[in-house]
Amino acid sequence: MKTFQVRQSIHYDLLVAAGSEQEAILKSRVIPLTQWETENTEITAELVDETEEIDDY
């Protein structure tokens, strides 16, 4: 059986006026996602485990 980890990343774009990168990050955390513009969505799948299933008879 193959086990995959699937991750979806959504990239948002928002301009925030701030004096530093840290201040911009702090300000952006309190802004609702509905005010952000979605740039693109990326979905990736990574093979985590691949084992052969053995049937017990």
PDB file of C-alpha atoms in Angstrom:
ATOM      1  CA  MET A   1       0.000   0.000   0.000  1.00  0.00           C
ATOM      2  CA  LYS A   2       1.251   3.466  -0.804  1.00  0.00           C
ATOM      3  CA  THR A   3       0.667   6.286   1.642  1.00  0.00           C
ATOM      4  CA  PHE A   4       0.797   9.863   0.433  1.00  0.00           C
ATOM      5  CA  GLN A   5       0.856  13.143   2.305  1.00  0.00           C
ATOM      6  CA  VAL A   6      -1.132  15.765   0.405  1.00  0.00           C
ATOM      7  CA  ARG A   7      -0.545  19.427   1.119  1.00  0.00           C
ATOM      8  CA  GLN A   8      -2.498  22.375  -0.248  1.00  0.00           C
ATOM      9  CA  SER A   9      -0.876  25.790  -0.185  1.00  0.00           C
ATOM     10  CA  ILE A  10      -2.847  28.928  -0.971  1.00  0.00           C
ATOM     11  CA  HIS A  11      -0.772  31.999  -1.682  1.00  0.00           C
ATOM     12  CA  TYR A  12      -2.309  35.333  -0.714  1.00  0.00           C
ATOM     13  CA  ASP A  13      -1.231  38.824  -1.623  1.00  0.00           C
ATOM     14  CA  LEU A  14      -1.807  41.814   0.645  1.00  0.00           C
ATOM     15  CA  LEU A  15      -0.049  45.137   0.901  1.00  0.00           C
ATOM     16  CA  VAL A  16       0.549  46.249   4.497  1.00  0.00           C
ATOM     17  CA  ALA A  17       2.194  49.512   5.521  1.00  0.00           C
ATOM     18  CA  ALA A  18       4.657  48.750   8.293  1.00  0.00           C
ATOM     19  CA  GLY A  19       8.013  49.889   9.588  1.00  0.00           C
ATOM     20  CA  SER A  20       9.579  46.437   9.658  1.00  0.00           C
ATOM     21  CA  GLU A  21       9.081  42.902   8.391  1.00  0.00           C
ATOM     22  CA  GLN A  22       8.107  41.749  11.890  1.00  0.00           C
ATOM     23  CA  GLU A  23       5.503  44.513  12.209  1.00  0.00           C
ATOM     24  CA  ALA A  24       4.049  43.595   8.794  1.00  0.00           C
ATOM     25  CA  ILE A  25       3.731  39.950   9.845  1.00  0.00           C
ATOM     26  CA  LEU A  26       2.033  40.912  13.120  1.00  0.00           C
ATOM     27  CA  LYS A  27      -0.410  43.237  11.339  1.00  0.00           C
ATOM     28  CA  SER A  28      -1.271  40.667   8.677  1.00  0.00           C
ATOM     29  CA  ARG A  29      -2.233  38.049  11.269  1.00  0.00           C
ATOM     30  CA  VAL A  30      -5.241  40.089  12.444  1.00  0.00           C
ATOM     31  CA  ILE A  31      -6.624  40.826   8.954  1.00  0.00           C
ATOM     32  CA  PRO A  32      -9.439  38.424   7.890  1.00  0.00           C
ATOM     33  CA  LEU A  33      -8.560  36.213   4.918  1.00  0.00           C
ATOM     34  CA  THR A  34     -11.599  37.563   3.057  1.00  0.00           C
ATOM     35  CA  GLN A  35      -9.656  40.799   2.546  1.00  0.00           C
ATOM     36  CA  TRP A  36      -6.699  38.997   0.988  1.00  0.00           C
ATOM     37  CA  GLU A  37      -6.417  38.339  -2.747  1.00  0.00           C
ATOM     38  CA  THR A  38      -5.767  34.733  -3.710  1.00  0.00           C
ATOM     39  CA  GLU A  39      -2.810  34.564  -6.063  1.00  0.00           C
ATOM     40  CA  ASN A  40      -2.767  30.832  -6.794  1.00  0.00           C
ATOM     41  CA  THR A  41      -3.316  27.456  -5.230  1.00  0.00           C
ATOM     42  CA  GLU A  42      -0.734  24.689  -5.237  1.00  0.00           C
ATOM     43  CA  ILE A  43      -1.452  21.068  -4.331  1.00  0.00           C
ATOM     44  CA  THR A  44       1.426  18.647  -3.873  1.00  0.00           C
ATOM     45  CA  ALA A  45       1.531  14.960  -2.988  1.00  0.00           C
ATOM     46  CA  GLU A  46       4.542  13.269  -1.431  1.00  0.00           C
ATOM     47  CA  LEU A  47       5.053   9.526  -1.128  1.00  0.00           C
ATOM     48  CA  VAL A  48       5.480   8.805   2.575  1.00  0.00           C
ATOM     49  CA  ASP A  49       5.499   5.013   2.746  1.00  0.00           C
ATOM     50  CA  GLU A  50       5.388   2.208   0.192  1.00  0.00           C
ATOM     51  CA  THR A  51       4.898  -1.259   1.634  1.00  0.00           C
ATOM     52  CA  GLU A  52       3.660  -4.419   0.026  1.00  0.00           C
ATOM     53  CA  GLU A  53       0.534  -5.801   1.619  1.00  0.00           C
ATOM     54  CA  ILE A  54       0.804  -9.479   2.464  1.00  0.00           C
ATOM     55  CA  ASP A  55      -2.412 -11.461   2.519  1.00  0.00           C
ATOM     56  CA  ASP A  56      -2.653 -13.933   5.368  1.00  0.00           C
ATOM     57  CA  TYR A  57      -4.105 -17.274   4.307  1.00  0.00           C
TER      58      TYR A  57
END
